[in-house]
Structures are given as structure tokens and as C-alpha cells.
XYZ file of C-alpha atoms in Angstrom:
316
model
C 0.030 -0.191 0.081
C 2.881 2.856 0.922
C 4.965 1.918 -2.461
C 1.658 2.248 -3.869
C 0.619 5.364 -2.123
C 4.446 6.774 -3.042
C 3.873 5.619 -6.767
C 0.570 7.687 -6.856
C 2.718 11.161 -4.888
C 5.034 10.273 -8.195
C 1.864 10.500 -10.748
C 0.725 13.194 -9.080
C 3.944 15.131 -9.273
C 4.856 14.449 -12.468
C 1.465 15.788 -13.526
C 1.718 19.197 -12.188
C 5.358 19.505 -13.663
C 4.428 18.455 -16.883
C 1.114 20.884 -16.960
C 3.640 24.497 -15.692
C 5.637 23.064 -18.395
C 3.138 23.134 -20.787
C 1.803 26.405 -20.089
C 5.183 27.896 -19.494
C 6.165 26.753 -23.281
C 2.858 28.376 -24.666
C 4.077 31.822 -23.304
C 7.365 31.368 -24.421
C 5.857 30.620 -27.742
C 3.291 33.515 -27.545
C 6.240 35.537 -27.029
C 8.464 34.541 -29.797
C 5.338 34.838 -32.206
C 5.803 38.587 -31.190
C 6.501 40.915 -34.311
C 6.964 44.030 -32.350
C 10.669 44.879 -34.546
C 12.671 47.960 -33.044
C 13.091 50.935 -34.991
C 15.388 53.843 -34.308
C 14.882 57.123 -35.966
C 18.691 57.484 -37.225
C 20.114 54.731 -39.631
C 23.037 54.647 -38.239
C 25.858 53.867 -35.651
C 28.451 54.986 -34.000
C 31.052 52.659 -33.636
C 33.444 53.261 -30.286
C 35.290 50.376 -28.755
C 36.234 52.208 -25.402
C 34.742 54.553 -23.132
C 35.186 58.033 -23.616
C 33.814 61.362 -21.823
C 30.831 61.504 -24.013
C 30.193 58.073 -24.977
C 30.357 55.019 -21.439
C 30.513 51.243 -22.361
C 31.267 49.897 -26.129
C 29.188 49.147 -28.980
C 28.056 45.784 -29.526
C 26.996 43.472 -32.815
C 23.622 43.340 -30.995
C 23.111 46.735 -31.302
C 24.324 47.577 -34.454
C 21.397 44.543 -35.507
C 18.907 46.879 -34.282
C 19.661 50.020 -35.682
C 21.297 49.369 -38.871
C 18.045 49.582 -41.522
C 18.132 45.850 -42.639
C 14.708 45.274 -42.923
C 14.574 47.869 -45.674
C 18.383 46.783 -47.565
C 16.775 42.660 -47.976
C 13.866 44.602 -50.897
C 16.874 45.820 -52.304
C 18.443 43.785 -54.788
C 21.575 45.226 -54.170
C 21.741 44.155 -50.645
C 20.024 41.466 -50.799
C 23.157 39.247 -51.290
C 24.938 41.333 -48.474
C 22.331 40.582 -45.738
C 21.916 36.981 -46.615
C 25.849 36.941 -46.256
C 25.862 38.690 -42.992
C 22.512 36.494 -41.428
C 24.799 33.469 -42.606
C 27.474 34.897 -40.560
C 26.073 35.224 -37.454
C 24.551 32.303 -37.685
C 27.634 30.418 -37.693
C 29.808 31.829 -34.770
C 27.654 34.953 -33.173
C 24.309 33.792 -32.308
C 25.298 33.786 -28.613
C 26.530 37.860 -28.770
C 23.418 38.745 -29.973
C 20.502 40.056 -26.955
C 17.217 39.058 -26.514
C 15.705 41.668 -28.519
C 19.176 41.476 -31.190
C 18.295 37.705 -31.361
C 14.159 38.865 -32.209
C 15.115 41.337 -34.689
C 17.442 38.535 -36.459
C 14.336 36.375 -36.646
C 12.120 38.710 -37.876
C 14.384 39.676 -40.749
C 15.130 36.163 -41.517
C 11.502 36.080 -41.833
C 10.935 38.952 -44.186
C 13.694 37.067 -46.567
C 11.761 33.200 -46.827
C 8.721 35.097 -47.245
C 10.714 37.680 -50.382
C 12.015 34.097 -51.500
C 9.265 32.153 -51.663
C 6.808 35.092 -53.781
C 9.370 35.688 -56.182
C 11.162 32.332 -56.489
C 14.781 33.693 -56.873
C 17.451 32.422 -54.463
C 16.414 29.703 -53.115
C 19.488 27.869 -53.086
C 21.452 30.664 -51.110
C 17.708 30.830 -48.309
C 18.558 27.178 -47.910
C 22.000 26.966 -46.883
C 21.593 29.663 -44.655
C 18.425 28.245 -42.804
C 20.797 24.701 -42.980
C 23.068 26.680 -41.642
C 21.697 27.868 -38.555
C 19.793 24.832 -37.684
C 23.022 23.797 -37.281
C 24.310 26.147 -35.512
C 21.392 25.977 -32.734
C 21.553 22.068 -32.811
C 25.211 22.498 -31.413
C 24.460 25.256 -28.956
C 20.710 23.942 -27.800
C 22.988 21.001 -26.496
C 24.541 23.320 -24.126
C 22.207 24.977 -22.242
C 22.414 25.551 -18.718
C 26.077 26.925 -19.453
C 24.874 30.480 -20.111
C 25.531 29.583 -23.763
C 22.574 31.631 -25.936
C 19.928 34.082 -24.029
C 16.491 33.156 -23.465
C 14.108 30.463 -22.772
C 14.771 26.896 -23.925
C 11.586 26.194 -25.034
C 11.672 29.664 -27.520
C 14.769 28.201 -29.475
C 13.057 24.890 -29.874
C 10.337 26.788 -31.186
C 12.390 28.893 -33.441
C 14.032 25.597 -34.577
C 10.745 23.710 -35.783
C 9.903 27.653 -37.046
C 13.115 26.551 -39.384
C 12.155 23.320 -40.451
C 8.704 24.637 -41.381
C 10.432 27.102 -43.836
C 12.583 24.523 -44.952
C 9.931 22.541 -45.785
C 8.168 25.084 -47.867
C 11.411 26.021 -49.920
C 11.735 22.128 -50.983
C 7.991 22.537 -51.702
C 8.335 25.516 -54.448
C 7.159 24.405 -57.834
C 8.651 27.169 -60.254
C 6.245 28.140 -62.977
C 6.745 28.930 -66.295
C 5.432 32.418 -67.988
C 2.033 32.096 -69.451
C 3.941 34.893 -72.098
C 4.928 33.470 -75.258
C 8.420 34.611 -76.605
C 11.821 34.932 -76.890
C 13.583 32.153 -74.594
C 16.988 32.148 -73.631
C 17.633 29.334 -75.790
C 15.892 31.520 -78.978
C 19.719 34.357 -78.433
C 22.504 33.113 -80.575
C 25.210 31.735 -78.873
C 27.165 34.132 -78.290
C 25.226 35.326 -76.927
C 24.345 32.816 -74.178
C 27.744 32.481 -73.272
C 27.480 36.282 -72.538
C 25.307 36.069 -69.982
C 26.599 33.146 -68.676
C 30.350 34.720 -68.084
C 28.021 36.954 -66.119
C 27.658 33.380 -63.475
C 30.338 33.655 -60.391
C 28.781 30.424 -59.292
C 29.968 27.406 -60.944
C 26.651 25.262 -59.318
C 24.568 27.944 -61.176
C 26.896 26.978 -64.281
C 26.193 23.575 -63.721
C 22.095 23.657 -62.790
C 21.537 25.905 -66.625
C 23.714 23.042 -68.279
C 20.851 20.298 -67.220
C 18.396 22.817 -68.937
C 18.959 21.973 -72.786
C 21.383 18.997 -74.936
C 22.373 22.436 -75.625
C 22.853 24.393 -73.418
C 24.742 21.736 -71.673
C 27.550 21.844 -74.621
C 28.095 26.115 -73.977
C 28.889 24.995 -69.896
C 31.462 22.969 -70.461
C 33.481 25.646 -71.679
C 37.111 25.328 -70.722
C 37.153 29.790 -71.139
C 33.958 29.576 -69.085
C 35.454 27.587 -66.067
C 39.147 29.123 -66.584
C 37.836 32.579 -66.220
C 35.798 31.454 -63.296
C 38.895 30.026 -61.013
C 40.628 33.652 -62.624
C 37.881 35.490 -61.388
C 37.885 34.019 -57.809
C 41.235 32.769 -57.409
C 44.685 33.906 -57.223
C 47.273 32.389 -59.653
C 49.169 30.965 -56.548
C 46.386 29.197 -55.339
C 45.633 27.822 -58.800
C 48.521 26.801 -59.593
C 48.365 24.787 -56.144
C 45.478 22.600 -57.267
C 45.784 21.974 -60.826
C 44.075 18.456 -62.612
C 44.792 17.427 -65.902
C 41.858 15.908 -68.115
C 42.498 13.150 -69.742
C 43.373 14.922 -72.929
C 46.976 16.019 -71.092
C 44.468 19.755 -70.887
C 44.060 21.278 -67.288
C 40.594 20.362 -66.276
C 39.025 24.222 -64.926
C 35.409 22.520 -63.872
C 37.426 20.134 -61.558
C 39.766 22.489 -60.447
C 37.064 25.204 -59.592
C 35.450 22.489 -57.598
C 38.551 21.662 -55.763
C 39.364 25.200 -54.831
C 36.239 26.087 -53.692
C 36.521 23.292 -51.122
C 40.466 24.650 -50.133
C 39.983 28.853 -50.241
C 37.004 31.257 -49.953
C 35.652 32.399 -52.707
C 35.639 36.145 -53.707
C 32.608 38.050 -52.724
C 31.594 40.801 -54.575
C 28.495 43.244 -53.983
C 25.789 45.901 -55.210
C 26.425 47.575 -52.187
C 27.085 47.582 -49.159
C 27.338 48.989 -44.828
C 30.189 51.795 -45.161
C 32.470 53.115 -42.075
C 33.425 56.487 -41.705
C 37.177 56.499 -40.949
C 36.145 60.306 -39.507
C 33.310 60.238 -37.431
C 33.151 56.301 -36.686
C 30.373 56.312 -38.241
C 28.528 52.965 -39.294
C 25.724 53.428 -42.236
C 24.594 52.449 -45.720
C 25.688 54.236 -48.480
C 23.974 57.097 -48.707
C 22.208 57.068 -45.945
C 23.012 61.300 -43.383
C 24.713 61.191 -40.459
C 25.951 64.027 -38.723
C 29.361 63.913 -39.917
C 32.250 66.640 -39.352
C 34.213 66.126 -41.917
C 34.587 68.725 -44.953
C 34.079 65.677 -47.458
C 33.141 62.371 -46.045
C 32.339 60.517 -48.929
C 36.124 60.699 -49.039
C 36.746 59.089 -45.873
C 33.910 56.319 -46.255
C 35.205 52.627 -46.348
C 33.801 49.706 -47.643
C 33.174 46.884 -45.622
C 32.497 43.167 -46.569
C 30.271 40.980 -44.311
C 33.240 39.663 -42.616
C 34.652 43.109 -41.943
C 31.739 44.156 -40.154
C 31.825 41.101 -37.636
C 35.407 42.222 -36.900
C 33.932 45.365 -35.973
C 32.602 44.227 -32.996
C 35.750 41.400 -31.914
C 37.212 42.953 -28.810
């Protein structure tokens, strides 16, 4: 009888814990669903790494992420890839540096990016890779809960991981439809124009995908000069010499060399628009944003920052 009574008490205790956990999870999910984003009137931020008489403390990555206008930037085709790359770098190694508000803004901006891709059906692979990077990082960090690794409740992070899986499923279910209007297609263009357009692609995977559309395009996508230019665009001559691969005919196999090089070295990054850092007043902003600079020629003081340079600004 005693053992039975203890058993019933344990069941009651477990059920109470379960109810409390369920209510807490429901509350955390409700808080996570809040779409409130914190906007500031100024679209720039002063980057300072130490305390002065005028400014105390230092500028953090989360503060910069909250203050700079990333929501508008993703709507600009010149800035879209830049923001996506920045989100990927933060997902890889900087999630623990974000405050609670910065985390919420990060997820809100990511959601806007996913919705934009689902609507216009462009940059699908780019966002798939971003979501996979974020999910992998969260799986690693969530396992270390209890060691002050992530800011926020575990239930909130689990819900965010479920949201990421849902976004991945939506991207996998995209069915790209052919436009209804009739007219010239890419294959109707002269071969010289088709090859000229292919030379504008900076990712070898896009060339491979394009070559799978039609037999004629496959022949063009195997052009040696095309892959040679791609290798020389992304990598230095010294890097290329270290990874030489010969074909059966005794010629350099530039296509195989390209895919071997991208596994060994980072590819060259090029963006239509980037964040600018004013060397005179140390203000960070998007190009064309007005900021209180006292220099005679503010444009001459601005330096373009790559996404990695942006991250490095906040490594103290």
C-alpha cells in the first residue's frame, strides 16, 4: 500500500510538472510570435570600442544589428546578398553575442527574407544554405543549455528551430512555373549571347544547373574558357597552381579545378552595395545615409565593409 501511495504521488508530481512546463512553453511561444521590431529614427550607429567622456561602454554587435536598417535593405536587390551573407556569418558563430531584442530582430528579418524568396522564387539555394547553417548551429548550442550559451528560454529556441524546419519544407515544395506569355527564351538567343550571359554567373553551381536544362546549354556550360575565367575570378594564380588537374587529353581541367578550389579557399565576394564606415567620425551606415559627419568631404572618408569586416568590428 505504501509503495502504491508513493507511486500515485509521483504520478501527481509528474503531471503537475508537465502542466507547468506546457503552460510555460505556450507562454514562450506566444512571446516568440510577437512581430514587434525595434526601429530607431537614425539609420546609423557610432562604433566605439572603449569608454570616453562623451560615450560610456562600447558598441555591441546586437546593438548595431538593431540600429541599422536591415528590413529595408533586403528589399533592395543590390543589398540582398550582402544581408544574407551577414545573417549566415552571425548564424555560424555570433548567435551567442546577440541580446534578446537582437535575436528577435534577427528572426524577424530572416522571416522576411524567406517570405520574399517564396514570393519571387529567386535565390532559393542561397536561403536553403542559410537556414541549414542556422539550424546546425542551433542544434550544437541547444545541447549546451545550462552553461549560459544562449540568451533566452530553451522553449523559445526549440520553437525557433521548428519554425526553421517549416521554412525549409516550404522552400523544398516550391514549384517554379513557366510564365504564361509567349516570346523569346534564353535558348532562342544567338550562341555568342548565351555564352556572354553565362560569363556573368559567379557561381559554378549555377552553370551546372543551367547546363541541365537543355542539351545545347550543356555543351556551352562545358566550355573550358568559361571555367578558366571563373577560376581566375575567384582565386589567385598561386592558389590555382597548387591545385592543377589534367584531363585525359593532357589539358587543364578547369571545371574540376574550380570545385576543388572552392573546397580549399574562400570564393571572392562582390556586392552591389555594402555598409560604409566613416574613418573620420567612426559612424557605420548604408551608402547614401545621412549622418552627422564634420568632415569637409564625407564621401572620401567612407570605407566599404564586407560582411566579415562588419563582424570583425565587434571583436574586442
